[in-house]
PDB file of C-alpha atoms and ligand atoms in Angstrom:
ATOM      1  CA  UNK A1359      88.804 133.639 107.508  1.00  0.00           C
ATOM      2  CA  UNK A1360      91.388 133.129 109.851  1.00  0.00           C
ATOM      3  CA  UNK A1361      93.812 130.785 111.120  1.00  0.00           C
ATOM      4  CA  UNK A1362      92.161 128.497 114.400  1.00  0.00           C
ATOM      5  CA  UNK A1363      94.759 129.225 117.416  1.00  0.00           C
ATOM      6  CA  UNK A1364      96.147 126.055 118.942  1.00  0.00           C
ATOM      7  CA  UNK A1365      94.159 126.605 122.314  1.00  0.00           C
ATOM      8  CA  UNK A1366      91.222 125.892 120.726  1.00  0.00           C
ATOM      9  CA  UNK A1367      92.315 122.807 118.845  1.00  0.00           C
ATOM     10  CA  UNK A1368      92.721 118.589 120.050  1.00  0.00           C
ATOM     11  CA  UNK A1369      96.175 118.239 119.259  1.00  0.00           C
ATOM     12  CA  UNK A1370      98.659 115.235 119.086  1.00  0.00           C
ATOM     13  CA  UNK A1371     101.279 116.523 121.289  1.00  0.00           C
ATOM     14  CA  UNK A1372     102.063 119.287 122.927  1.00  0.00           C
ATOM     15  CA  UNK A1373     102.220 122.958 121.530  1.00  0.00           C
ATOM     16  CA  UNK A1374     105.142 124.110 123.513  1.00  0.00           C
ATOM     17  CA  UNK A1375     107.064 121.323 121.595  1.00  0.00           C
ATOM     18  CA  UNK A1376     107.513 122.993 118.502  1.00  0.00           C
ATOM     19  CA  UNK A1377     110.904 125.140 118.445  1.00  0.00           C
ATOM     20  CA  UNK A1378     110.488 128.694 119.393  1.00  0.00           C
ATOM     21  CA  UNK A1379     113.123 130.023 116.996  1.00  0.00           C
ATOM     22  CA  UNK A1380     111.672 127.769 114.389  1.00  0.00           C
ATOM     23  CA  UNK A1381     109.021 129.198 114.555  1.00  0.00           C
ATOM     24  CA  UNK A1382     110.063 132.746 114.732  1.00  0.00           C
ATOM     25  CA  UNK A1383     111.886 131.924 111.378  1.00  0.00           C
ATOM     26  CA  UNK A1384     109.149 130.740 109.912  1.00  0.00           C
ATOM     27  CA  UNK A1385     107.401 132.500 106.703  1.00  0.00           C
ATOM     28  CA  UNK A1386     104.941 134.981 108.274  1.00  0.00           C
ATOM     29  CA  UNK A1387     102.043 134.216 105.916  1.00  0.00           C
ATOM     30  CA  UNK A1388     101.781 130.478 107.703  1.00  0.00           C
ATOM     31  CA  UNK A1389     101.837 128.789 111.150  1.00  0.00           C
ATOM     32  CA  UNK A1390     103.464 125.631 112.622  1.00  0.00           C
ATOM     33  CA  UNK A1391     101.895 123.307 114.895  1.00  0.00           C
ATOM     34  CA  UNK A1392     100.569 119.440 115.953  1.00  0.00           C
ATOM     35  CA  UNK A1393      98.352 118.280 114.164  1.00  0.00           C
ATOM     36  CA  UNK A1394      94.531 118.487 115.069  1.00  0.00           C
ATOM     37  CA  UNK A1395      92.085 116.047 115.380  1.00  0.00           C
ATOM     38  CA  UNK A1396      89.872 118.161 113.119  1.00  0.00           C
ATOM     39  CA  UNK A1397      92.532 118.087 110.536  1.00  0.00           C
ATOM     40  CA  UNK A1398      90.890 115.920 107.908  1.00  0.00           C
ATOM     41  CA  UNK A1399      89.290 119.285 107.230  1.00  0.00           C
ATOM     42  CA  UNK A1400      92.040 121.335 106.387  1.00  0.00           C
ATOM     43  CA  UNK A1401      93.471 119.544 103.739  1.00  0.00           C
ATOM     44  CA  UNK A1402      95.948 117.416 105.435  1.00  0.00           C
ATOM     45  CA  UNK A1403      95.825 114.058 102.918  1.00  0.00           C
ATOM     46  CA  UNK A1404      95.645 116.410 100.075  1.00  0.00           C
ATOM     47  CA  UNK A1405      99.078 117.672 101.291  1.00  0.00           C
ATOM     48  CA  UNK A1406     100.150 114.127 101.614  1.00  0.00           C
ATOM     49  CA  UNK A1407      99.140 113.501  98.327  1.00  0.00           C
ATOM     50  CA  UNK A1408     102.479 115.781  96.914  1.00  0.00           C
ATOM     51  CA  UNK A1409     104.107 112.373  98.343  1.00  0.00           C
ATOM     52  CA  UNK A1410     102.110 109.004  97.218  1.00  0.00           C
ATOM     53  CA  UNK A1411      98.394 108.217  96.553  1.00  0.00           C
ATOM     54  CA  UNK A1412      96.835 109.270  99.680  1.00  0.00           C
ATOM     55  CA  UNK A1413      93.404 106.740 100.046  1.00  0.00           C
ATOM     56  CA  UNK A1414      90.978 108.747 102.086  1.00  0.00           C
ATOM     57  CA  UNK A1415      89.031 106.592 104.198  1.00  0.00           C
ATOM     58  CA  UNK A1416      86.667 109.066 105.686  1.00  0.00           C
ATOM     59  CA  UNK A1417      87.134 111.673 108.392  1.00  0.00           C
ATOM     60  CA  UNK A1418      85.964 108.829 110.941  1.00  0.00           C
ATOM     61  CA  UNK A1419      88.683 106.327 109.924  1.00  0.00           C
ATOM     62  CA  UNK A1420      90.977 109.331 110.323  1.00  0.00           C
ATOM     63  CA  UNK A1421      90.339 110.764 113.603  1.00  0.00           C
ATOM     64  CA  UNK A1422      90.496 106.421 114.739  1.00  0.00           C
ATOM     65  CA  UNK A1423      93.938 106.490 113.621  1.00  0.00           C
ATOM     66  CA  UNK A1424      94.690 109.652 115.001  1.00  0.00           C
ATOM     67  CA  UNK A1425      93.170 108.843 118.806  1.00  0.00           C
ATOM     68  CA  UNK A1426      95.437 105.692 118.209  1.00  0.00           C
ATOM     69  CA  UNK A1427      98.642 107.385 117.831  1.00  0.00           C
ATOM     70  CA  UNK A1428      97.982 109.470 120.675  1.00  0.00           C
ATOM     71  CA  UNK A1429      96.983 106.572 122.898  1.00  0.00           C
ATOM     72  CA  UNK A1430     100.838 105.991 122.281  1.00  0.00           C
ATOM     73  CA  UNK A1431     102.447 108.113 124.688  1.00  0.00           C
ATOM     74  CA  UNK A1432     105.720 110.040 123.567  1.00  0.00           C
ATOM     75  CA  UNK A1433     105.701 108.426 120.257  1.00  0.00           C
ATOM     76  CA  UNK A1434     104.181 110.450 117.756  1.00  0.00           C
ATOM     77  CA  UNK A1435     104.547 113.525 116.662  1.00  0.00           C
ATOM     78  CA  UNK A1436     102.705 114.965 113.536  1.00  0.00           C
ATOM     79  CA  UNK A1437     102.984 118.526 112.467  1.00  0.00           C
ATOM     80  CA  UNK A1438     101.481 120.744 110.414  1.00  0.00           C
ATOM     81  CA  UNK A1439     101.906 124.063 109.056  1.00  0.00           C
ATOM     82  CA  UNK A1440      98.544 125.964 108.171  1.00  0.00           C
ATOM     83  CA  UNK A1441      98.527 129.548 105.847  1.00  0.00           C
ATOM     84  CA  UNK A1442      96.984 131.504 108.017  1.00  0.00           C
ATOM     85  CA  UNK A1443      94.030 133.285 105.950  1.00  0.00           C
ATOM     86  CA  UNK A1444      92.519 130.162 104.509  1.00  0.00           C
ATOM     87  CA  UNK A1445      93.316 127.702 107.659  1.00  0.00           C
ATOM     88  CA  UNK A1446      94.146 125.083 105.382  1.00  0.00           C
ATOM     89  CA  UNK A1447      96.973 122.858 105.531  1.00  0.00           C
ATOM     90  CA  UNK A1448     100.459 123.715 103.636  1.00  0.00           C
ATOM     91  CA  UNK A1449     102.865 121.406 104.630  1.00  0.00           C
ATOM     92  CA  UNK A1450     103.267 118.338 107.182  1.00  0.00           C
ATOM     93  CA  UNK A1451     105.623 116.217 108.460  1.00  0.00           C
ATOM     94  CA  UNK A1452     106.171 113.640 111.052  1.00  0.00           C
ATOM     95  CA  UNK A1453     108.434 112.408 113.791  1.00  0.00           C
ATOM     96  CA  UNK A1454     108.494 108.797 115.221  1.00  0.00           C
ATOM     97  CA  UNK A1455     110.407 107.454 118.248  1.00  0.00           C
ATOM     98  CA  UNK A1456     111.789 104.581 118.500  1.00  0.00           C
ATOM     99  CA  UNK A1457     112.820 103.502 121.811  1.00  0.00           C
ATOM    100  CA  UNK A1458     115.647 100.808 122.120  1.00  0.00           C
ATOM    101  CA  UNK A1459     117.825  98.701 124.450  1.00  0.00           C
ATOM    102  CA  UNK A1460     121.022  99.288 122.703  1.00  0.00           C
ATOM    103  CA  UNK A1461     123.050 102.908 123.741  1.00  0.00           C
ATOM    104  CA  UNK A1462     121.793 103.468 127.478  1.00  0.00           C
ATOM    105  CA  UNK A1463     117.809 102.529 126.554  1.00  0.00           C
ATOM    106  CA  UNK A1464     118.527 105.113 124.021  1.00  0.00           C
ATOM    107  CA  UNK A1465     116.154 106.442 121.578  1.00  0.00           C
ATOM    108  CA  UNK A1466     115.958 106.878 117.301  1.00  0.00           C
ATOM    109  CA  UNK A1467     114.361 109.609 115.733  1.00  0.00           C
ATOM    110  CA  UNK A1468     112.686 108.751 112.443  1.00  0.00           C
ATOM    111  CA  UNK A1469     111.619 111.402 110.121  1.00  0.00           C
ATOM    112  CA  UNK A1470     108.706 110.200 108.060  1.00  0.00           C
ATOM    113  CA  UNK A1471     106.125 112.004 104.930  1.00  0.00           C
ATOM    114  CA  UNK A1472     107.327 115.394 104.786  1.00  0.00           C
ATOM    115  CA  UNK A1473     105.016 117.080 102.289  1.00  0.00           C
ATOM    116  CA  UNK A1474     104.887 120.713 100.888  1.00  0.00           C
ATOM    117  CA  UNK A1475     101.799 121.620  99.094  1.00  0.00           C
ATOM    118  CA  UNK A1476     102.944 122.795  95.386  1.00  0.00           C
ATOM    119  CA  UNK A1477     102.646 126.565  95.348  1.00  0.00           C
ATOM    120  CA  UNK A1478     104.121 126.960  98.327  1.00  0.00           C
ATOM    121  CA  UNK A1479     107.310 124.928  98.096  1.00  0.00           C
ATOM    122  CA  UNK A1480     110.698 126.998  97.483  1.00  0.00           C
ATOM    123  CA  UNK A1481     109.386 129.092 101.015  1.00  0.00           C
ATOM    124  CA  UNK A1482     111.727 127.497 103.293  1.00  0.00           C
ATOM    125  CA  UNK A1483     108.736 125.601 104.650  1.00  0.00           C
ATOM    126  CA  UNK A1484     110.328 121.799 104.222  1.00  0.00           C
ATOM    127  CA  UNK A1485     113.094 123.126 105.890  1.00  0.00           C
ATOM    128  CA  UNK A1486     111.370 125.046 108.800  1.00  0.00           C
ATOM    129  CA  UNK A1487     109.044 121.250 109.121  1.00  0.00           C
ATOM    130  CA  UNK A1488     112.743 119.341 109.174  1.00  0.00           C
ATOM    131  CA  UNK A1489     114.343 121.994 111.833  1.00  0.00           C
ATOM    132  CA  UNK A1490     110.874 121.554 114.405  1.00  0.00           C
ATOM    133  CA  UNK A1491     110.840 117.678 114.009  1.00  0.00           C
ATOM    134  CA  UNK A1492     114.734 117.735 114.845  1.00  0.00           C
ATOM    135  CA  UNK A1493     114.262 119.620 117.746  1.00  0.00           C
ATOM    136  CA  UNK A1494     111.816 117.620 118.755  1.00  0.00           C
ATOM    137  CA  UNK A1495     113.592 114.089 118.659  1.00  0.00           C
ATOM    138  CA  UNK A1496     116.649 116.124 120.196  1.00  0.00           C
ATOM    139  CA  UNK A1497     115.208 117.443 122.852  1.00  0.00           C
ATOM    140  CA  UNK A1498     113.281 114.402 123.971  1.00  0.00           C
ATOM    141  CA  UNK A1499     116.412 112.702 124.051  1.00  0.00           C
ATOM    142  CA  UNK A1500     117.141 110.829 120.581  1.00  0.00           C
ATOM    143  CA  UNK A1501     120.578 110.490 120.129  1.00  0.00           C
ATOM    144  CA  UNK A1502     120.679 110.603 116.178  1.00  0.00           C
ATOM    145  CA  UNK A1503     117.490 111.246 113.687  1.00  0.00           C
ATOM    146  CA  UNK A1504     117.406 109.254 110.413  1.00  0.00           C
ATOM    147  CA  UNK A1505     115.007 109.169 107.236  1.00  0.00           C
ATOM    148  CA  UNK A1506     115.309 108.041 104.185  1.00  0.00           C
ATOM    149  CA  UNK A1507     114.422 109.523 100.882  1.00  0.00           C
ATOM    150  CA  UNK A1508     114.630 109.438  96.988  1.00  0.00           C
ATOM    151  CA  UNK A1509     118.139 110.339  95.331  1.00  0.00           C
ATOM    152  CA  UNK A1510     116.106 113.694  93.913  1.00  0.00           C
ATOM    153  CA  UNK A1511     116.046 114.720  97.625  1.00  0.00           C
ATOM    154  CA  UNK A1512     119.553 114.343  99.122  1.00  0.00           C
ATOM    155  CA  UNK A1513     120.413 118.237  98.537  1.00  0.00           C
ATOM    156  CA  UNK A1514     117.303 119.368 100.281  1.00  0.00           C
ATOM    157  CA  UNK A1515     118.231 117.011 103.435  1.00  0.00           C
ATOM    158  CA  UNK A1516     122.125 118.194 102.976  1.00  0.00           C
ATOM    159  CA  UNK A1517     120.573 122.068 103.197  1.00  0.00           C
ATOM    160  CA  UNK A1518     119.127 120.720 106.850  1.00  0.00           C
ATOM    161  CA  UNK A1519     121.833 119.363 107.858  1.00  0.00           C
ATOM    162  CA  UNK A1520     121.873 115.810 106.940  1.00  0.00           C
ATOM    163  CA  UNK A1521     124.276 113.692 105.845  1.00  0.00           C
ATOM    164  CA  UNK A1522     124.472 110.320 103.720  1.00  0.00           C
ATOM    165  CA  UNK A1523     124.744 106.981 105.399  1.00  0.00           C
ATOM    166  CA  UNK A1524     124.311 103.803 104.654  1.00  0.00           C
ATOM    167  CA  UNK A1525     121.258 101.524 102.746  1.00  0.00           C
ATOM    168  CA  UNK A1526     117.732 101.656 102.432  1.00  0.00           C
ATOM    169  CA  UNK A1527     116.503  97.830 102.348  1.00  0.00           C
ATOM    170  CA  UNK A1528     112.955  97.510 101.867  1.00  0.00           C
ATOM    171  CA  UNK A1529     110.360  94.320 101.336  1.00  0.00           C
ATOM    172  CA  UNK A1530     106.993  94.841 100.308  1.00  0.00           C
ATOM    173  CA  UNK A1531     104.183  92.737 101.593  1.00  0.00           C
TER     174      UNK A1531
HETATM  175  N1  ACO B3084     116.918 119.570  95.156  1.00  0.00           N
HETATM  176  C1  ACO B3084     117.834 120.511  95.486  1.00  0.00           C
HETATM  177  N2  ACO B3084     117.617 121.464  96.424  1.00  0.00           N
HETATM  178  C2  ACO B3084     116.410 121.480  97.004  1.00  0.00           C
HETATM  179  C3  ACO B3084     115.386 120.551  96.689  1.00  0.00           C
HETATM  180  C4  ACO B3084     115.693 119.552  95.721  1.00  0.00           C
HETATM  181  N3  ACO B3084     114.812 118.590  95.387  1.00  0.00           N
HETATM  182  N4  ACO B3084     114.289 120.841  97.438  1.00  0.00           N
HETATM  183  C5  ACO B3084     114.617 121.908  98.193  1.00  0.00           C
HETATM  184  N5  ACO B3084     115.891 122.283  97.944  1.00  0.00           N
HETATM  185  C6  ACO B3084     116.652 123.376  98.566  1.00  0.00           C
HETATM  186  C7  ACO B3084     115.993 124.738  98.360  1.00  0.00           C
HETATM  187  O1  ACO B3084     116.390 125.315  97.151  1.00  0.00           O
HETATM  188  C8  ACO B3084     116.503 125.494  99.581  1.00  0.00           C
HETATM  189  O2  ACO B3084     117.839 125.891  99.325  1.00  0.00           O
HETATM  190  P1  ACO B3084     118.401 127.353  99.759  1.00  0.00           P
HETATM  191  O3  ACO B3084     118.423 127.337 101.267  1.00  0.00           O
HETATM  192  O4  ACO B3084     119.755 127.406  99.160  1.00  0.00           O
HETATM  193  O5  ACO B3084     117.431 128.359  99.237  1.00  0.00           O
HETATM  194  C9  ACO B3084     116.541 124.433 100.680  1.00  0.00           C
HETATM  195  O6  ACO B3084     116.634 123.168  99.988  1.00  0.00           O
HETATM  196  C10 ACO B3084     115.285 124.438 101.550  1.00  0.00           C
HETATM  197  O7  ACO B3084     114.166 124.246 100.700  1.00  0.00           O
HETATM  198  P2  ACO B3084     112.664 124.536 101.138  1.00  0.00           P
HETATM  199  O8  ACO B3084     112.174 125.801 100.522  1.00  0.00           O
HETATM  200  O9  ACO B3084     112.544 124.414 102.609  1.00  0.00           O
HETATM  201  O10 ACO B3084     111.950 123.301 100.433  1.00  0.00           O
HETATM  202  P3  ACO B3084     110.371 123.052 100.252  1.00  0.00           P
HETATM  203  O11 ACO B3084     109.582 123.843 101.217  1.00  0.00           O
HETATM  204  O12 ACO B3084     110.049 123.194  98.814  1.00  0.00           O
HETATM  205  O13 ACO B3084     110.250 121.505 100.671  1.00  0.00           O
HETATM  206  C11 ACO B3084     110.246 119.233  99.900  1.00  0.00           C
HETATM  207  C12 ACO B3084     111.085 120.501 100.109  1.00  0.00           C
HETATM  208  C13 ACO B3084     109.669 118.784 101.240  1.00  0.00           C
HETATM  209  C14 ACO B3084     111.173 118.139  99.367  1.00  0.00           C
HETATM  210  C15 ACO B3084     109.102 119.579  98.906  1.00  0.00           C
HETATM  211  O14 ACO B3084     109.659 119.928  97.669  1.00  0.00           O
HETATM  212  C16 ACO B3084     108.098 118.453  98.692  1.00  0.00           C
HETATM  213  O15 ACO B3084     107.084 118.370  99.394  1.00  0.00           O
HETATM  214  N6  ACO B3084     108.346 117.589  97.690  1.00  0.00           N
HETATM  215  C17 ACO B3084     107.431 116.499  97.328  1.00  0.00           C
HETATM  216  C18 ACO B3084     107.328 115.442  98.432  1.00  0.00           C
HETATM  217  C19 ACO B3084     108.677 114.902  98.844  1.00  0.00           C
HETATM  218  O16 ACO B3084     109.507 114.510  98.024  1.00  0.00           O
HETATM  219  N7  ACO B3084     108.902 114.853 100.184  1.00  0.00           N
HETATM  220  C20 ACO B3084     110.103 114.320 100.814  1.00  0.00           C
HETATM  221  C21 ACO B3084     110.034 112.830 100.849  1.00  0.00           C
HETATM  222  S1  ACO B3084     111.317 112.083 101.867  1.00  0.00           S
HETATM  223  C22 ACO B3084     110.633 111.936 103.432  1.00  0.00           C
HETATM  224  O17 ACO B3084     109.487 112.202 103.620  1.00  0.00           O
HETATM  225  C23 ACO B3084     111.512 111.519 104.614  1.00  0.00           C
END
């Protein structure tokens, strides 16, 4: 089996969105794109799952919340990258923006759930996710791009160019 191009695929956003020389960097085994609205299929909340529990709700409940983040225009952007000869999912990531009234009706990048399935992590494949998203925010006019992640992870965001700043402050409902 072999990979499903992105013309023949529902995605979140745009194709021509993802980097060029990202992707051109990237290891040659996988791809990098949007996500899919068929991706419930390809193993994209057992990716996840290398992050937190990830519930599955059903492809249904899925797809809803996918529609729903597309119905949000210039918002979200998912990625994924697939290995080619098995079409399932190795890695994700997503981008959200955050519009604001403060610097010029300015814009925030947030980096959110970057996941790299097991056996493939150590391939440059966090980092290739991390470089597309960036591009992203930056070229759709984000004037910094923030996340926020465990203490274990600070030299993998350093490697991508990141640097430490500030708190995390969280409340849980
Ligand atoms: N500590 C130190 N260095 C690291 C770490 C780490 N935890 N992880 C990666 N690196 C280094 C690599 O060695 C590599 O260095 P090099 O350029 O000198 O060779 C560089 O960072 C790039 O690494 P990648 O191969 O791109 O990393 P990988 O594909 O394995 O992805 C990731 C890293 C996403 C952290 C992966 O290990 C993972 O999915 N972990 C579990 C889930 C997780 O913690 N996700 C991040 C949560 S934070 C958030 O989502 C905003």
């Amino acid at each position: 089996m072999s990979f499903t191009p992105d013309n023949e695929l529902d995605l979140l956003f745009p194709a021509d969105l993802i980097s060029p020389e990202v992707k051109s960097q990237l290891h040659p085994d996988v791809h990098i794109r949007p996500l899919a609205s068929t991706d419930h299929r390809r193993g994209h909340l057992s990716v996840l799952a290398v992050l937190t529990v990830a519930t599955d709700l059903g492809e249904a409940a899925w797809v809803a919340q996918f529609n729903s983040m597309r119905a949000a225009a210039k918002t979200y952007y998912s990625l994924v990258i697939v290995d080619k000869k098995t079409d399932k999912i190795v890695g994700a990531g997503s981008l959200f923006v955050e519009r604001k009234f403060l610097h010029g009706l300015s814009s925030v990048g947030h980096i959110e759930d970057i996941a790299v399935d097991k056996q493939q992590q150590g391939k440059k494949l966090g980092l290739r996710i991390i470089q597309a998203l960036t591009h992203i925010s930056e070229s759709g006019g984000c004037y910094k791009t923030i996340l926020n992640c465990s203490d274990d992870n600070i030299p993998f965001y350093v490697k991508c160019g990141f640097q430490r700043k500030e708190n995390e402050m969280a409340k849980y409902a």
